Amino acid sequence: MLQEKMLKNAMKNNYIVPAFNFANFEILRGIIDASIELKSPIILQVSESAMNYFTDDLLSGIIQGIRKIKHPISIHLDHGKSFEVVKRAIKLGFDSVMIDGSILSYSDNVKLTKKVVKYAHSRGIFVEGELGVLSVADDDALKSNNARFTNPEQAKEFVALTGVDSLAVSIGTNHGVNKYIGEAKIHYDILRKIEKEIPNIPIVLHGASLVEPKYVETINSYGGKIEKAIGNLNLLKNAYKTHISKINMDTDFRLAVTASTRKYLSVHPEKYNPRDYGKDNINSVIECAKFRITKICHSQNKVK
Ligand code: G3H
Ligand code: 13P
Ligand code: ZN
């Protein structure tokens, strides 16, 4: 299993495998180009809504195309919420799947994850599970932090009961542009306890986008309105020294292409060919991916 090799190697050698979502072609191109140039392994993630956006037939063509590239690229289902979407991803040729039962009751999460592991493993597919609730920043789960963070002892039991290959944990980060209400903090103390309970299981950190002010400022100065953007820029600098072996970023690439598009079209009002601002998008994604690969993941030059 490609992802198993990637994550175990990252855990052993103190780096993180970047797992970047692609929401459109320009993001896909930029991520692949950056990872090849920097010789970094890469996980390309597709959510269920991205699958629907691309359509299954076109996505399966994209996957076949990716397979021709001589570079370790793993294709991963992000936040699969049902057994059906897992089956759909495996049929399309994904290398690995995430089953996200985190909002279910603990026992239903165990039940669903176990069923997915049985199905996926018999087909040689790697499975990521999730325990603990990540959420958007203004919802109720975030207001009662203790209820949503991963319980380290329960993590040990969850891994033993389900047989997952990696575990996504909740230690403070959230999805989207506004990651924290109140104190911006990643709970490395909880992470250390989780590592002790499941020392051989690679840990996955979702909601890891940095939300760099430069993107938000560009978007807002060219007519956008993104409010309360708070990211992880200074909180992830040492994450590569932990058992976090896969880091998920999606929002940053959305911000990068939106900033690029808004600025490009404003500066070049005469342009109307989408490939003109598309090229600017790709360059912006390349820069965004390279920064994360070198400054957060330290995964450059890990491909021999
Ligand atoms: O964690 C969620 C990912 O950013 C996917 O979002 O469902 O809008 O593609 P999406
Ligand atoms: P961000 O919203 O921080 O990019 O998180 C993405 C993610 O966790 C995808 O699974
Ligand atoms: Zn996520």
PDB file of N, CA, C and O and ligand atoms in Angstrom, residues 21-23 45-51 78-79 175-176 206-207 248-251 254, ligand 1:
ATOM      1  N   ASN A  21      -5.759  18.841  -1.140  1.00  0.00           N
ATOM      2  CA  ASN A  21      -6.990  18.627  -1.920  1.00  0.00           C
ATOM      3  C   ASN A  21      -6.921  19.422  -3.221  1.00  0.00           C
ATOM      4  O   ASN A  21      -6.377  20.525  -3.243  1.00  0.00           O
ATOM      5  N   PHE A  22      -7.499  18.860  -4.268  1.00  0.00           N
ATOM      6  CA  PHE A  22      -7.624  19.693  -5.476  1.00  0.00           C
ATOM      7  C   PHE A  22      -9.098  19.915  -5.802  1.00  0.00           C
ATOM      8  O   PHE A  22      -9.879  18.987  -5.896  1.00  0.00           O
ATOM      9  N   ALA A  23      -9.433  21.192  -5.928  1.00  0.00           N
ATOM     10  CA  ALA A  23     -10.814  21.572  -6.204  1.00  0.00           C
ATOM     11  C   ALA A  23     -11.023  21.859  -7.682  1.00  0.00           C
ATOM     12  O   ALA A  23     -12.151  21.931  -8.158  1.00  0.00           O
ATOM     13  N   GLN A  45      -5.845  14.632  -2.604  1.00  0.00           N
ATOM     14  CA  GLN A  45      -7.094  14.276  -1.949  1.00  0.00           C
ATOM     15  C   GLN A  45      -8.311  14.762  -2.734  1.00  0.00           C
ATOM     16  O   GLN A  45      -8.312  15.862  -3.261  1.00  0.00           O
ATOM     17  N   VAL A  46      -9.329  13.910  -2.720  1.00  0.00           N
ATOM     18  CA  VAL A  46     -10.588  14.234  -3.392  1.00  0.00           C
ATOM     19  C   VAL A  46     -11.721  14.023  -2.397  1.00  0.00           C
ATOM     20  O   VAL A  46     -11.860  12.933  -1.831  1.00  0.00           O
ATOM     21  N   SER A  47     -12.495  15.055  -2.185  1.00  0.00           N
ATOM     22  CA  SER A  47     -13.663  14.918  -1.301  1.00  0.00           C
ATOM     23  C   SER A  47     -14.846  14.408  -2.119  1.00  0.00           C
ATOM     24  O   SER A  47     -14.794  14.406  -3.356  1.00  0.00           O
ATOM     25  N   GLU A  48     -15.910  14.038  -1.446  1.00  0.00           N
ATOM     26  CA  GLU A  48     -17.092  13.561  -2.177  1.00  0.00           C
ATOM     27  C   GLU A  48     -17.646  14.677  -3.062  1.00  0.00           C
ATOM     28  O   GLU A  48     -18.035  14.438  -4.205  1.00  0.00           O
ATOM     29  N   SER A  49     -17.641  15.911  -2.542  1.00  0.00           N
ATOM     30  CA  SER A  49     -18.182  16.996  -3.378  1.00  0.00           C
ATOM     31  C   SER A  49     -17.260  17.285  -4.557  1.00  0.00           C
ATOM     32  O   SER A  49     -17.732  17.646  -5.639  1.00  0.00           O
ATOM     33  N   ALA A  50     -15.953  17.086  -4.377  1.00  0.00           N
ATOM     34  CA  ALA A  50     -15.045  17.245  -5.528  1.00  0.00           C
ATOM     35  C   ALA A  50     -15.278  16.121  -6.548  1.00  0.00           C
ATOM     36  O   ALA A  50     -15.243  16.353  -7.760  1.00  0.00           O
ATOM     37  N   MET A  51     -15.559  14.909  -6.059  1.00  0.00           N
ATOM     38  CA  MET A  51     -15.869  13.796  -6.978  1.00  0.00           C
ATOM     39  C   MET A  51     -17.087  14.161  -7.831  1.00  0.00           C
ATOM     40  O   MET A  51     -17.104  13.951  -9.042  1.00  0.00           O
ATOM     41  N   ASP A  78     -11.046  11.871   0.654  1.00  0.00           N
ATOM     42  CA  ASP A  78     -11.031  12.711   1.854  1.00  0.00           C
ATOM     43  C   ASP A  78     -12.443  12.749   2.456  1.00  0.00           C
ATOM     44  O   ASP A  78     -13.426  12.988   1.742  1.00  0.00           O
ATOM     45  N   HIS A  79     -12.531  12.504   3.747  1.00  0.00           N
ATOM     46  CA  HIS A  79     -13.806  12.589   4.474  1.00  0.00           C
ATOM     47  C   HIS A  79     -14.935  11.766   3.849  1.00  0.00           C
ATOM     48  O   HIS A  79     -16.046  12.276   3.673  1.00  0.00           O
ATOM     49  N   HIS A 175     -11.485  23.071  10.021  1.00  0.00           N
ATOM     50  CA  HIS A 175     -11.498  23.325   8.581  1.00  0.00           C
ATOM     51  C   HIS A 175     -11.843  24.793   8.282  1.00  0.00           C
ATOM     52  O   HIS A 175     -12.463  25.465   9.105  1.00  0.00           O
ATOM     53  N   GLY A 176     -11.434  25.254   7.113  1.00  0.00           N
ATOM     54  CA  GLY A 176     -11.867  26.575   6.648  1.00  0.00           C
ATOM     55  C   GLY A 176     -10.920  27.698   7.027  1.00  0.00           C
ATOM     56  O   GLY A 176      -9.808  27.474   7.493  1.00  0.00           O
ATOM     57  N   HIS A 206      -5.940  17.206  10.214  1.00  0.00           N
ATOM     58  CA  HIS A 206      -6.830  17.932   9.287  1.00  0.00           C
ATOM     59  C   HIS A 206      -6.866  19.403   9.674  1.00  0.00           C
ATOM     60  O   HIS A 206      -6.403  19.801  10.746  1.00  0.00           O
ATOM     61  N   GLY A 207      -7.463  20.203   8.812  1.00  0.00           N
ATOM     62  CA  GLY A 207      -7.624  21.627   9.118  1.00  0.00           C
ATOM     63  C   GLY A 207      -6.286  22.314   9.306  1.00  0.00           C
ATOM     64  O   GLY A 207      -6.136  23.188  10.154  1.00  0.00           O
ATOM     65  N   ASN A 248      -3.327  17.753   6.200  1.00  0.00           N
ATOM     66  CA  ASN A 248      -4.323  18.043   5.168  1.00  0.00           C
ATOM     67  C   ASN A 248      -4.503  19.539   4.966  1.00  0.00           C
ATOM     68  O   ASN A 248      -4.785  20.263   5.928  1.00  0.00           O
ATOM     69  N   MET A 249      -4.357  19.961   3.726  1.00  0.00           N
ATOM     70  CA  MET A 249      -4.562  21.378   3.406  1.00  0.00           C
ATOM     71  C   MET A 249      -5.406  21.501   2.143  1.00  0.00           C
ATOM     72  O   MET A 249      -5.102  20.858   1.134  1.00  0.00           O
ATOM     73  N   ASP A 250      -6.421  22.294   2.216  1.00  0.00           N
ATOM     74  CA  ASP A 250      -7.320  22.538   1.091  1.00  0.00           C
ATOM     75  C   ASP A 250      -7.576  24.036   0.971  1.00  0.00           C
ATOM     76  O   ASP A 250      -7.353  24.652  -0.079  1.00  0.00           O
ATOM     77  N   THR A 251      -7.987  24.639   2.096  1.00  0.00           N
ATOM     78  CA  THR A 251      -8.343  26.060   2.109  1.00  0.00           C
ATOM     79  C   THR A 251      -7.239  26.947   1.521  1.00  0.00           C
ATOM     80  O   THR A 251      -7.518  27.880   0.760  1.00  0.00           O
ATOM     81  N   ARG A 254      -7.412  27.113  -2.158  1.00  0.00           N
ATOM     82  CA  ARG A 254      -8.599  27.871  -2.582  1.00  0.00           C
ATOM     83  C   ARG A 254      -8.307  29.368  -2.470  1.00  0.00           C
ATOM     84  O   ARG A 254      -8.655  30.155  -3.348  1.00  0.00           O
TER      85      ARG A 254
HETATM   86  O1  G3H B   1     -12.179  18.926   4.866  1.00  0.00           O
HETATM   87  C1  G3H B   1     -12.911  19.254   3.926  1.00  0.00           C
HETATM   88  C2  G3H B   1     -12.276  19.529   2.645  1.00  0.00           C
HETATM   89  O2  G3H B   1     -11.729  20.820   2.638  1.00  0.00           O
HETATM   90  C3  G3H B   1     -13.201  19.260   1.510  1.00  0.00           C
HETATM   91  O3  G3H B   1     -14.145  20.273   1.297  1.00  0.00           O
HETATM   92  O4  G3H B   1     -16.241  19.085   0.594  1.00  0.00           O
HETATM   93  O5  G3H B   1     -15.840  21.492   0.003  1.00  0.00           O
HETATM   94  O6  G3H B   1     -14.533  19.673  -1.114  1.00  0.00           O
HETATM   95  P1  G3H B   1     -15.246  20.112   0.136  1.00  0.00           P
END
